Coordinates of C-alpha atoms in Angstrom, one line a residue:
Chain A
M33 CA 98.4 53.4 93.7
A34 CA 99.7 50.3 95.5
V35 CA 98.5 48.1 92.6
A36 CA 100.2 50.3 90.0
Q37 CA 103.5 50.0 91.9
L38 CA 103.1 46.2 92.2
D39 CA 102.5 46.0 88.5
L40 CA 105.6 48.1 87.9
A41 CA 107.6 45.8 90.1
A42 CA 106.3 42.7 88.3
E43 CA 107.1 44.2 85.0
K44 CA 110.6 45.0 86.1
Q45 CA 111.0 41.4 87.2
A46 CA 109.7 40.1 83.9
R47 CA 112.1 42.4 82.1
A48 CA 114.9 41.1 84.3
R49 CA 113.9 37.5 83.3
R50 CA 113.8 38.4 79.6
W51 CA 117.3 39.8 80.0
V52 CA 118.5 36.2 80.0
R53 CA 117.2 35.8 76.6
R54 CA 118.2 39.1 75.1
P55 CA 121.9 38.2 74.5
D56 CA 120.7 35.4 72.3
F57 CA 119.7 37.9 69.7
V58 CA 123.1 39.4 69.8
L59 CA 124.6 36.0 69.8
Y60 CA 122.7 34.8 66.8
A61 CA 123.5 38.1 65.0
L62 CA 127.2 37.5 65.6
W63 CA 126.7 34.0 64.5
A64 CA 125.2 35.2 61.2
M65 CA 128.0 37.7 60.7
F66 CA 130.6 35.1 61.3
W67 CA 129.1 32.7 58.7
L68 CA 128.7 35.5 56.2
L69 CA 132.4 36.2 56.6
M70 CA 133.2 32.5 56.2
L71 CA 131.0 32.3 53.1
T72 CA 132.7 35.4 51.6
V73 CA 136.1 34.1 52.2
A74 CA 135.2 30.7 50.8
I75 CA 133.7 32.1 47.6
Q76 CA 136.7 34.5 47.1
D77 CA 139.1 31.7 47.6
Y78 CA 137.2 29.5 45.2
L79 CA 137.1 32.3 42.5
R80 CA 140.8 33.0 42.9
N81 CA 141.5 29.4 42.3
G82 CA 139.6 29.7 39.0
G83 CA 136.4 28.1 40.1
K84 CA 133.3 28.6 38.0
Q85 CA 130.5 26.9 39.9
L86 CA 129.6 29.2 42.8
W87 CA 127.1 26.7 44.2
Q88 CA 130.1 24.6 45.3
P89 CA 131.6 26.9 47.9
A90 CA 128.0 27.8 48.9
L91 CA 127.3 24.1 49.5
W92 CA 130.5 23.6 51.5
E93 CA 129.8 26.5 53.8
G94 CA 126.1 25.9 53.8
T95 CA 126.3 22.4 55.1
S96 CA 128.9 23.4 57.8
L97 CA 126.6 26.3 58.7
A98 CA 123.5 24.1 59.0
V99 CA 125.1 21.5 61.2
A100 CA 127.0 24.0 63.4
T101 CA 123.8 26.0 63.8
I102 CA 121.9 23.0 65.0
W103 CA 124.5 22.5 67.7
V104 CA 124.4 26.1 68.7
V105 CA 120.6 26.2 68.9
L106 CA 120.8 22.9 71.0
Q107 CA 123.3 24.6 73.3
R108 CA 120.9 27.6 73.8
R109 CA 117.8 25.4 74.2
V110 CA 118.9 22.1 75.7
T111 CA 121.8 22.8 78.0
R112 CA 119.9 25.1 80.3
Q113 CA 120.7 22.7 83.1
Y114 CA 124.4 23.8 82.9
A115 CA 123.4 27.4 83.5
I116 CA 123.7 26.8 87.2
Y117 CA 127.4 26.2 86.7
I118 CA 128.0 29.6 85.3
D119 CA 129.5 30.7 88.5
R120 CA 132.1 27.9 88.2
P121 CA 133.6 28.4 84.7
L122 CA 135.7 25.2 84.6
L123 CA 132.7 23.0 85.5
W124 CA 130.6 24.8 82.9
I125 CA 133.2 24.4 80.2
G126 CA 133.8 20.8 81.2
H127 CA 130.1 20.0 80.8
H128 CA 130.1 21.5 77.3
V129 CA 133.5 20.0 76.2
K130 CA 132.2 16.5 76.9
W131 CA 130.0 16.8 73.9
L132 CA 132.9 17.6 71.6
P133 CA 133.6 14.1 70.3
L134 CA 130.0 13.6 69.4
I135 CA 129.9 17.0 67.7
V136 CA 133.0 16.1 65.6
V137 CA 131.6 12.8 64.5
T138 CA 128.1 14.0 63.7
F139 CA 129.5 17.1 62.0
V140 CA 131.9 15.3 59.7
A141 CA 129.4 12.5 58.9
T142 CA 126.4 14.9 58.2
V143 CA 128.4 17.6 56.4
Y144 CA 130.3 15.2 54.1
G145 CA 127.2 13.0 53.7
I146 CA 125.2 15.9 52.4
R147 CA 128.0 17.2 50.2
H148 CA 128.5 13.8 48.6
G149 CA 124.7 13.4 48.2
V150 CA 124.3 16.8 46.5
Y151 CA 127.3 16.3 44.2
A152 CA 125.9 12.9 43.2
L153 CA 122.4 14.5 42.5
V154 CA 124.0 16.9 40.0
G155 CA 126.0 14.1 38.5
Q156 CA 129.4 15.1 39.8
T157 CA 131.8 13.6 42.4
Y158 CA 132.8 15.4 45.6
R159 CA 136.6 15.2 45.8
H160 CA 138.4 15.7 49.0
E161 CA 141.4 14.6 50.9
S162 CA 141.6 11.1 52.5
W163 CA 139.1 10.4 55.2
S164 CA 141.7 10.2 57.9
Y165 CA 143.0 13.6 56.9
V166 CA 139.5 15.1 56.7
L167 CA 138.8 13.8 60.2
F168 CA 142.0 15.3 61.5
Y169 CA 141.6 18.6 59.7
E170 CA 137.9 19.0 60.6
S171 CA 138.5 18.1 64.2
L172 CA 141.2 20.7 64.5
K173 CA 139.0 23.3 62.9
L174 CA 136.0 22.3 65.1
V175 CA 138.1 22.5 68.3
M176 CA 139.2 26.0 67.4
F177 CA 135.8 27.3 66.5
F178 CA 134.1 25.4 69.3
G179 CA 136.6 27.0 71.7
L180 CA 135.9 30.4 70.3
W181 CA 132.2 30.2 70.4
L182 CA 132.0 28.5 73.7
G183 CA 134.1 31.3 75.1
L184 CA 131.7 33.8 73.6
I185 CA 128.6 32.0 74.9
F186 CA 130.1 31.8 78.3
G187 CA 130.8 35.5 78.3
F188 CA 127.3 36.3 77.3
D189 CA 125.7 34.0 79.8
A190 CA 128.0 35.1 82.6
Y191 CA 127.2 38.7 81.8
A192 CA 123.5 38.0 81.8
K193 CA 123.7 36.2 85.0
A194 CA 125.7 39.0 86.6
Q195 CA 123.1 41.5 85.5
E196 CA 120.3 39.4 86.9
Q197 CA 122.1 39.0 90.2
R198 CA 122.8 42.7 90.3
Q199 CA 119.1 43.5 89.7
H200 CA 118.1 41.0 92.4
L201 CA 120.6 42.5 94.9
L202 CA 119.4 46.0 94.1
A203 CA 115.7 44.9 94.6
L204 CA 116.7 43.2 97.9
Q205 CA 118.6 46.2 99.2
K206 CA 115.7 48.5 98.2
S207 CA 113.1 46.5 99.9
L208 CA 115.2 46.1 103.0
A209 CA 115.8 49.8 103.2
E210 CA 112.1 50.4 102.8
A211 CA 111.2 47.8 105.4
Q212 CA 113.6 49.5 107.9
L213 CA 112.2 52.9 107.2
A214 CA 108.6 51.6 107.4
H215 CA 109.4 49.8 110.6
L216 CA 111.1 52.8 112.2
K217 CA 108.1 54.9 111.3
A218 CA 105.7 52.3 112.5
Q219 CA 107.5 51.8 115.8
L220 CA 108.1 55.4 116.4
R221 CA 104.7 56.1 115.0
P222 CA 103.9 59.0 117.1
H223 CA 100.4 57.9 117.8
F224 CA 101.6 54.6 119.3
F225 CA 104.3 56.2 121.2
F226 CA 102.4 59.1 122.7
N227 CA 99.5 56.9 123.6
A228 CA 101.7 54.4 125.3
L229 CA 103.3 57.3 127.3
N230 CA 99.9 58.6 128.2
T231 CA 98.9 55.1 129.5
I232 CA 102.1 55.2 131.7
S233 CA 101.3 58.6 132.9
A234 CA 97.8 57.5 133.8
L235 CA 98.9 54.3 135.4
M236 CA 101.6 55.7 137.7
H237 CA 98.9 57.4 139.8
V238 CA 97.2 54.2 140.6
D239 CA 99.7 51.3 140.0
V240 CA 103.3 52.3 140.1
P241 CA 104.7 48.7 139.5
R242 CA 102.5 48.3 136.4
A243 CA 103.5 51.8 135.1
D244 CA 107.1 50.8 135.7
R245 CA 106.7 47.6 133.8
L246 CA 105.1 49.3 130.9
L247 CA 107.8 51.8 130.8
S248 CA 110.4 49.1 130.6
R249 CA 108.5 47.3 127.8
L250 CA 108.4 50.5 125.9
A251 CA 112.1 51.0 126.4
D252 CA 112.8 47.4 125.3
L253 CA 110.8 47.9 122.2
L254 CA 112.5 51.2 121.4
R255 CA 115.9 49.6 122.0
A256 CA 115.2 46.6 119.8
T257 CA 114.0 48.9 117.1
L258 CA 117.1 51.0 117.2
Q259 CA 119.3 47.9 117.3
W260 CA 117.6 46.2 114.4
G261 CA 119.8 48.0 111.9
D262 CA 121.1 45.7 109.3
K263 CA 119.8 42.4 110.5
E264 CA 117.8 41.1 107.6
I265 CA 117.1 37.6 108.8
T266 CA 116.4 36.6 112.3
S267 CA 114.9 33.6 114.1
L268 CA 111.2 33.2 114.7
R269 CA 112.0 33.2 118.4
E270 CA 113.4 36.8 118.1
E271 CA 110.6 37.9 115.9
I272 CA 108.0 36.5 118.3
R273 CA 109.7 38.3 121.2
M274 CA 109.4 41.6 119.3
L275 CA 105.7 40.9 118.7
E276 CA 105.2 40.1 122.4
L277 CA 106.8 43.4 123.4
Y278 CA 104.5 45.3 121.1
A279 CA 101.5 43.2 122.2
Q280 CA 102.2 43.7 125.9
I281 CA 102.1 47.5 125.5
M282 CA 99.0 47.4 123.5
Q283 CA 97.4 45.1 126.0
E284 CA 98.0 47.5 128.8
R285 CA 96.2 50.1 126.8
F286 CA 93.3 48.0 125.8
A287 CA 93.2 45.5 128.7
D288 CA 89.5 44.7 128.6
R289 CA 89.1 44.8 124.8
V290 CA 91.7 42.3 123.6
T291 CA 92.7 38.8 124.4
L292 CA 95.9 37.3 122.8
A293 CA 96.5 33.7 122.2
W294 CA 100.0 32.5 121.2
N295 CA 100.3 29.1 119.7
V296 CA 103.8 28.8 118.3
D297 CA 105.4 25.4 118.1
N298 CA 108.7 25.0 119.9
A299 CA 110.1 23.4 116.8
A300 CA 109.1 26.4 114.7
L301 CA 111.0 28.9 116.9
A302 CA 114.4 27.9 115.4
G303 CA 113.2 28.7 111.9
S304 CA 114.7 31.8 110.2
I305 CA 112.5 34.6 109.1
P306 CA 113.0 38.1 107.7
A307 CA 113.3 40.5 110.6
L308 CA 110.1 42.3 111.5
L309 CA 108.2 40.7 108.7
L310 CA 105.3 39.9 111.1
Q311 CA 105.2 43.3 112.8
P312 CA 102.8 44.9 110.3
L313 CA 100.4 42.0 110.6
L314 CA 100.0 42.3 114.3
E315 CA 99.8 46.1 114.1
N316 CA 97.0 45.8 111.6
A317 CA 95.2 43.4 113.9
F318 CA 95.3 46.0 116.6
K319 CA 94.7 49.0 114.4
H320 CA 91.7 47.5 112.4
G321 CA 90.5 45.1 115.0
V322 CA 91.0 46.4 118.5
E323 CA 91.1 50.1 118.0
R324 CA 88.0 50.2 115.8
S325 CA 85.9 47.7 117.5
R326 CA 83.6 48.2 120.5
D327 CA 83.5 44.5 121.3
A328 CA 86.4 42.5 122.8
V329 CA 88.7 41.3 120.1
R330 CA 90.7 38.1 120.0
I331 CA 94.0 37.9 118.4
E332 CA 95.7 34.6 117.7
I333 CA 99.3 34.2 116.6
E334 CA 100.3 30.8 115.3
G335 CA 103.6 29.4 114.1
H336 CA 104.1 25.9 112.8
R337 CA 106.7 24.1 110.8
E338 CA 104.9 22.2 108.0
G339 CA 107.5 19.9 106.5
D340 CA 109.8 22.1 104.5
R341 CA 107.8 25.2 105.1
L342 CA 107.3 27.7 108.0
R343 CA 103.8 29.0 108.4
I344 CA 102.8 31.9 110.6
V345 CA 99.3 33.1 111.0
V346 CA 97.9 36.3 112.7
R347 CA 94.2 36.1 113.1
N348 CA 91.9 38.7 114.6
T349 CA 88.2 39.1 115.1
G350 CA 86.3 42.3 114.7
S351 CA 87.5 43.6 111.4
T352 CA 86.8 43.1 107.7
L353 CA 89.2 43.1 104.8
A354 CA 89.2 46.4 103.0
R355 CA 87.4 46.1 99.7
G356 CA 89.4 46.7 96.5
P357 CA 93.0 46.2 95.9
T358 CA 94.4 49.0 98.1
E359 CA 96.9 47.7 100.5
G360 CA 98.8 49.6 103.2
V361 CA 102.5 50.2 103.1
G362 CA 103.1 47.5 105.8
L363 CA 101.4 44.7 103.9
R364 CA 102.9 45.7 100.6
N365 CA 106.3 45.8 102.1
C366 CA 105.8 42.4 103.7
R367 CA 104.8 40.9 100.3
E368 CA 107.7 42.5 98.5
R369 CA 110.2 41.2 100.9
L370 CA 108.8 37.7 100.6
T371 CA 109.0 37.9 96.8
V372 CA 112.5 39.2 96.7
L373 CA 113.8 36.7 99.2
Y374 CA 111.9 33.6 98.3
G375 CA 110.3 34.2 94.9
D376 CA 107.1 32.1 94.5
D377 CA 108.0 30.1 97.7
G378 CA 107.2 33.1 100.0
K379 CA 103.5 34.0 100.3
L380 CA 101.3 36.4 102.3
Q381 CA 97.7 35.5 102.1
L382 CA 94.8 37.5 103.6
T383 CA 91.6 35.8 104.2
Q384 CA 88.2 37.1 105.3
L385 CA 86.9 34.9 108.1
P386 CA 83.3 34.9 109.2
D387 CA 84.2 37.1 112.2
G388 CA 87.5 38.7 111.3
V389 CA 90.6 38.6 109.2
E390 CA 93.5 36.1 108.9
A391 CA 96.9 36.9 107.6
A392 CA 99.1 33.9 106.8
V393 CA 102.7 33.9 105.8
T394 CA 104.4 30.8 104.4
L395 CA 108.0 30.6 103.6
P396 CA 110.6 27.9 103.0
W397 CA 111.9 26.3 106.2
Q398 CA 115.5 27.1 107.1
E399 CA 117.1 26.6 110.5
H400 CA 118.4 29.9 111.8
R401 CA 122.0 30.2 112.7
A402 CA 123.0 33.2 114.7
Chain B
M279 CA 78.7 73.3 139.0
M280 CA 80.3 72.4 135.7
R281 CA 79.0 69.1 134.3
V282 CA 81.6 67.3 132.3
L283 CA 81.6 64.2 130.1
V284 CA 84.8 62.2 129.5
A285 CA 85.1 60.1 126.3
D286 CA 88.1 58.0 125.7
D287 CA 88.4 54.4 124.6
E288 CA 91.3 53.6 126.9
A289 CA 90.4 52.9 130.6
P290 CA 93.7 54.3 132.1
A291 CA 93.3 57.5 130.1
R292 CA 89.7 58.0 131.3
G293 CA 90.8 57.2 134.9
K294 CA 93.5 59.9 134.8
L295 CA 91.1 62.6 133.5
Q296 CA 88.3 61.6 135.9
R297 CA 90.6 61.7 138.9
W298 CA 92.0 65.1 138.2
L299 CA 88.6 66.5 137.2
S300 CA 87.0 65.2 140.4
E301 CA 89.5 66.9 142.5
Q302 CA 88.1 70.2 141.3
G303 CA 85.4 71.6 143.6
D304 CA 83.2 73.0 140.8
I305 CA 83.3 70.0 138.4
E306 CA 81.1 67.0 138.3
V307 CA 81.9 64.2 135.9
V308 CA 78.5 63.1 134.8
A309 CA 79.5 60.2 132.6
E310 CA 82.4 58.4 131.0
S311 CA 82.1 57.0 127.5
E312 CA 84.2 54.3 125.9
D313 CA 83.4 55.0 122.3
G314 CA 82.1 57.6 119.9
L315 CA 78.5 56.5 119.7
S316 CA 77.9 56.2 123.4
A317 CA 79.6 59.6 123.8
A318 CA 77.1 61.1 121.3
E319 CA 74.3 59.4 123.2
A320 CA 75.5 60.7 126.5
I321 CA 75.8 64.2 125.2
E322 CA 72.2 64.0 123.8
R323 CA 70.8 62.6 127.1
L324 CA 72.8 64.4 129.8
K325 CA 73.5 67.7 128.1
P326 CA 76.9 68.3 129.7
D327 CA 78.5 71.7 129.8
V328 CA 81.9 70.4 128.7
V329 CA 83.1 67.3 126.8
F330 CA 86.6 65.9 126.7
L331 CA 86.6 64.1 123.4
D332 CA 89.4 61.7 122.6
I333 CA 89.8 61.8 118.8
Q334 CA 90.7 58.2 118.2
M335 CA 87.8 56.0 119.3
P336 CA 86.1 53.0 117.8
G337 CA 82.8 53.5 115.9
L338 CA 82.7 57.2 115.7
S339 CA 85.9 59.2 116.2
G340 CA 85.8 62.2 118.5
L341 CA 85.8 64.5 115.5
E342 CA 82.9 62.7 114.0
V343 CA 80.9 63.0 117.3
A344 CA 81.6 66.8 117.3
A345 CA 80.6 67.1 113.7
Q346 CA 77.1 65.7 114.4
L347 CA 76.4 68.2 117.2
E348 CA 74.2 71.2 116.6
Q349 CA 76.4 74.2 116.7
E350 CA 74.2 76.4 118.8
T351 CA 73.5 73.9 121.6
A352 CA 76.7 71.9 121.6
P353 CA 78.7 71.7 124.8
L354 CA 82.1 73.2 125.1
I355 CA 84.5 70.7 123.4
V356 CA 88.0 69.9 124.4
F357 CA 89.6 67.5 122.0
V358 CA 92.2 65.1 123.4
T359 CA 94.6 63.3 121.2
A360 CA 98.0 61.6 121.2
F361 CA 99.0 62.7 117.7
D362 CA 96.9 64.0 114.9
E363 CA 99.0 66.5 113.0
H364 CA 96.2 67.4 110.6
A365 CA 93.5 68.0 113.2
I366 CA 95.9 69.8 115.5
K367 CA 96.7 72.3 112.8
A368 CA 93.0 72.9 112.3
F369 CA 92.5 73.4 116.1
E370 CA 95.2 76.0 116.2
L371 CA 93.9 77.9 113.3
N372 CA 90.5 78.1 114.9
A373 CA 91.5 78.6 118.5
I374 CA 89.9 75.4 119.7
D375 CA 90.8 73.7 123.0
Y376 CA 92.8 70.5 122.8
L377 CA 95.0 68.4 125.1
L378 CA 98.0 66.5 123.8
K379 CA 98.6 63.1 125.4
P380 CA 100.4 62.7 127.7
Y381 CA 99.5 66.0 129.5
D382 CA 100.3 66.9 133.1
K383 CA 98.0 68.4 135.7
D384 CA 99.2 71.9 135.1
R385 CA 98.2 71.7 131.5
L386 CA 94.8 70.4 132.4
L387 CA 94.3 73.1 135.0
K388 CA 95.1 75.7 132.3
T389 CA 92.4 74.4 130.1
L390 CA 90.0 74.3 132.9
S391 CA 90.6 77.9 133.9
R392 CA 90.2 79.0 130.3
I393 CA 86.9 77.2 130.2
R394 CA 85.7 78.8 133.5
A395 CA 86.7 82.3 132.3
R396 CA 85.1 81.8 128.9
P397 CA 82.3 84.1 128.0
A398 CA 80.0 82.9 125.3
D399 CA 82.6 83.1 122.6
G400 CA 82.3 81.3 119.3
S401 CA 84.7 78.5 120.2
T402 CA 82.0 75.8 120.3
R403 CA 80.7 76.8 116.9
A404 CA 84.3 76.8 115.6
A405 CA 84.9 73.3 117.1
V406 CA 81.9 71.8 115.5
A407 CA 82.6 73.5 112.2
T408 CA 86.2 72.4 112.2
A409 CA 85.2 68.9 113.1
R410 CA 82.7 68.9 110.2
A411 CA 85.5 70.1 107.8
Q412 CA 87.8 67.3 109.1
T413 CA 85.4 64.5 108.7
Q414 CA 82.9 63.2 106.1
S415 CA 80.0 64.5 108.1
R416 CA 78.1 65.2 104.9
D417 CA 77.7 61.6 104.1
R418 CA 76.4 60.4 107.4
L419 CA 73.8 61.7 109.8
L420 CA 73.4 60.6 113.4
V421 CA 69.7 60.1 114.1
P422 CA 67.8 58.9 117.2
V423 CA 66.2 55.5 117.0
G424 CA 64.3 54.8 120.2
E425 CA 66.7 55.3 123.1
T426 CA 69.9 55.1 121.0
L427 CA 71.5 56.9 118.1
Q428 CA 72.2 55.4 114.7
L429 CA 74.2 56.6 111.7
I430 CA 72.3 56.8 108.4
D431 CA 73.6 57.4 105.0
S432 CA 72.6 60.9 103.9
A433 CA 72.0 59.7 100.4
T434 CA 68.9 57.8 101.7
I435 CA 67.3 61.0 102.9
E436 CA 64.6 62.2 100.6
W437 CA 63.6 65.5 102.2
L438 CA 63.8 67.4 105.5
E439 CA 60.9 69.2 107.1
A440 CA 61.3 71.7 109.9
S441 CA 58.7 72.1 112.6
D442 CA 59.3 74.2 115.8
N443 CA 62.7 73.1 117.2
Y444 CA 62.7 69.8 115.4
V445 CA 63.6 68.5 111.9
H446 CA 61.8 65.5 110.5
V447 CA 64.2 63.5 108.4
H448 CA 62.3 61.6 105.7
T449 CA 64.0 58.6 104.2
S450 CA 62.7 56.0 101.8
S451 CA 62.2 53.5 104.7
R452 CA 61.2 55.7 107.7
N453 CA 61.2 59.1 109.4
Y454 CA 63.5 60.3 112.1
I455 CA 63.0 63.4 114.4
L456 CA 66.1 65.4 115.3
R457 CA 66.2 68.2 117.8
R458 CA 68.2 70.5 115.5
T459 CA 67.5 73.4 113.3
L460 CA 67.1 73.0 109.5
Q461 CA 69.7 75.6 109.0
D462 CA 72.3 73.8 111.1
L463 CA 71.5 70.4 109.5
L464 CA 71.9 71.9 106.0
E465 CA 75.2 73.4 107.0
Q466 CA 76.4 69.9 108.0
L467 CA 75.0 68.1 105.0
G468 CA 76.3 70.7 102.6
D469 CA 74.6 72.3 99.6
Q470 CA 75.9 69.9 97.1
Q471 CA 73.3 67.3 97.8
F472 CA 70.5 69.2 99.6
A473 CA 68.6 72.3 98.7
R474 CA 66.1 74.4 100.5
I475 CA 62.7 74.6 98.8
H476 CA 61.0 76.8 101.3
K477 CA 61.5 78.3 104.7
S478 CA 60.8 75.0 106.5
A479 CA 61.8 72.3 104.0
A480 CA 64.7 71.0 101.9
V481 CA 65.0 68.2 99.4
N482 CA 67.7 65.8 98.4
I483 CA 68.3 66.9 94.8
A484 CA 68.7 63.3 93.7
S485 CA 65.2 62.5 94.8
V486 CA 63.4 65.2 92.8
K487 CA 61.4 63.9 89.9
A488 CA 59.6 66.9 88.4
F489 CA 58.4 70.5 88.8
T490 CA 54.9 71.8 88.1
P491 CA 54.3 75.6 87.9
L492 CA 51.8 77.1 90.3
F493 CA 50.5 80.7 90.6
K494 CA 52.7 83.7 91.2
G495 CA 56.0 81.9 90.3
D496 CA 55.7 79.2 92.9
Y497 CA 56.2 75.6 91.8
E498 CA 55.3 72.2 93.0
V499 CA 58.2 69.7 93.5
Q500 CA 57.4 66.1 92.8
L501 CA 59.7 63.6 94.5
R502 CA 60.4 60.2 93.1
T503 CA 58.2 58.7 95.8
G504 CA 55.3 60.7 94.5
K505 CA 55.3 63.1 97.4
M506 CA 54.4 66.7 96.4
L507 CA 56.1 69.7 98.0
R508 CA 55.8 73.4 97.5
L509 CA 58.8 75.3 96.1
S510 CA 58.7 78.9 97.0
R511 CA 59.7 81.7 94.7
R512 CA 62.5 82.7 97.0
Y513 CA 64.5 79.4 96.5
K514 CA 63.4 78.7 93.0
D515 CA 66.2 80.3 91.0
Q516 CA 68.8 78.8 93.3
L517 CA 67.4 75.3 92.9
F518 CA 66.9 75.6 89.2
G519 CA 70.4 76.9 88.7
R520 CA 71.8 74.0 90.7
M521 CA 69.8 71.5 88.6
G522 CA 71.0 73.0 85.4
R523 CA 67.8 74.6 84.2

């Protein structure tokens, strides 16, 4: 089930990526229609002027078409590095316009070269206006057509980019909404909540300060959960604080069965991280490790900055990775959020250790600004 | 004196129940268990009158413990849970005692007075049957190994042999002796996998190799291990029908 959904998501993304290429079909179709029109006009014009050799207008338009097409294909293939400027039209256009002089020169040289060559091959002479006039006339024509087509291409690319961004935004919103819901459900997970309340109700008969403390922790966690709202990115410091609240409550319940070790670098605390990304990892460590194991379980939480990456590890003893590709909602959600926010740079890796399970999240380092 | 066992994996939860139960003049808490398996062992060893079984415990859940008990001889069961929608619905349907965490003293006293007033009604049977329906108790059987209990995969069982109040469980590797009736054991394991062959024996259908006719409509069943058993007329049709003959 989970796998099917992941496949579906991957396919959706692939389709979104292909979207960038799809306007090219439309563009080339328009290009073909444009040249068909040009050819028709040229032939009719030639016939009206009493011309008898149809290969002539065909050659004129054919050579123009060939060279112009090479430049258009080059634009589609080679100038991908300008794609990043699509959000700044002037820069984008500027980067293209700087090629214009070269285009004019190669166009005139190649087109007229071929025409002269072909005419010579059939034993005729290609007659045209003086070279200075040709250069002037062709430049003017090229500037016009260049402007027209550049505008069209810009429109296509900008539209594709907008589509892509919209898709991305939608995916982001969806995964955020899901994460919020999953988190609310998890935090308010009745089992967790009622068990915690029962622990308080048991403790207050023997240790009032401890019961009081636990009650405050529970209230803190509930408050933080309710306040979370629309905060998508938070600092590792905040994220760890939430984990600590949860862990403190669980530790009261399973005092003799779990030891926690926190090893988070001070330098890493300032890093930014999607809010509540790590919560499901710690919950799993308790759910599959502590709650199902008769022996004492050790949970280690580590956070390090490794160059331009932030790496957080939640490791627990006493559990084994579920066989097969089935993954709970929590893990799937964590994975999806990483993909949506960081693409291939965000990863969640689960590893079976000799005596437990390790969940490691890596994401690009970014200093968090509140 | 009512002898009570408390099973819960959380120490504070056990403490609370133990304290309130001990205040009662007619109750003795004979043991506390921290997990399912030791709860089952304590029930087997101490034979308490009443068990308070937390549902969520490591190893065996409270429901799984109850599912492995013999219906006739099982103690009165009070399930304790923080939240288990599914199980709670089943408890309500079958009038089974349960406590929802957190509960107060009044709620516990109410449960206790119900237990004290209870004539031998069918509630224990219902509790065990419900627990079996809620868990995969067909696939796993709790058997004694020396002083302790151990879960075995019911697919490894070849045949079951009743003698007096015991059932011998024959598996490919070894035999176990359970103090249960064949009838109750077959109810737990279900008739998908096991079939009676005569009054005091049943086979795992998967381990049957061949049948040989005997006199008067009786047959001989040959197991894959070579073991020969008698199939009585009474169970013949049923078994053949199940095996597609």
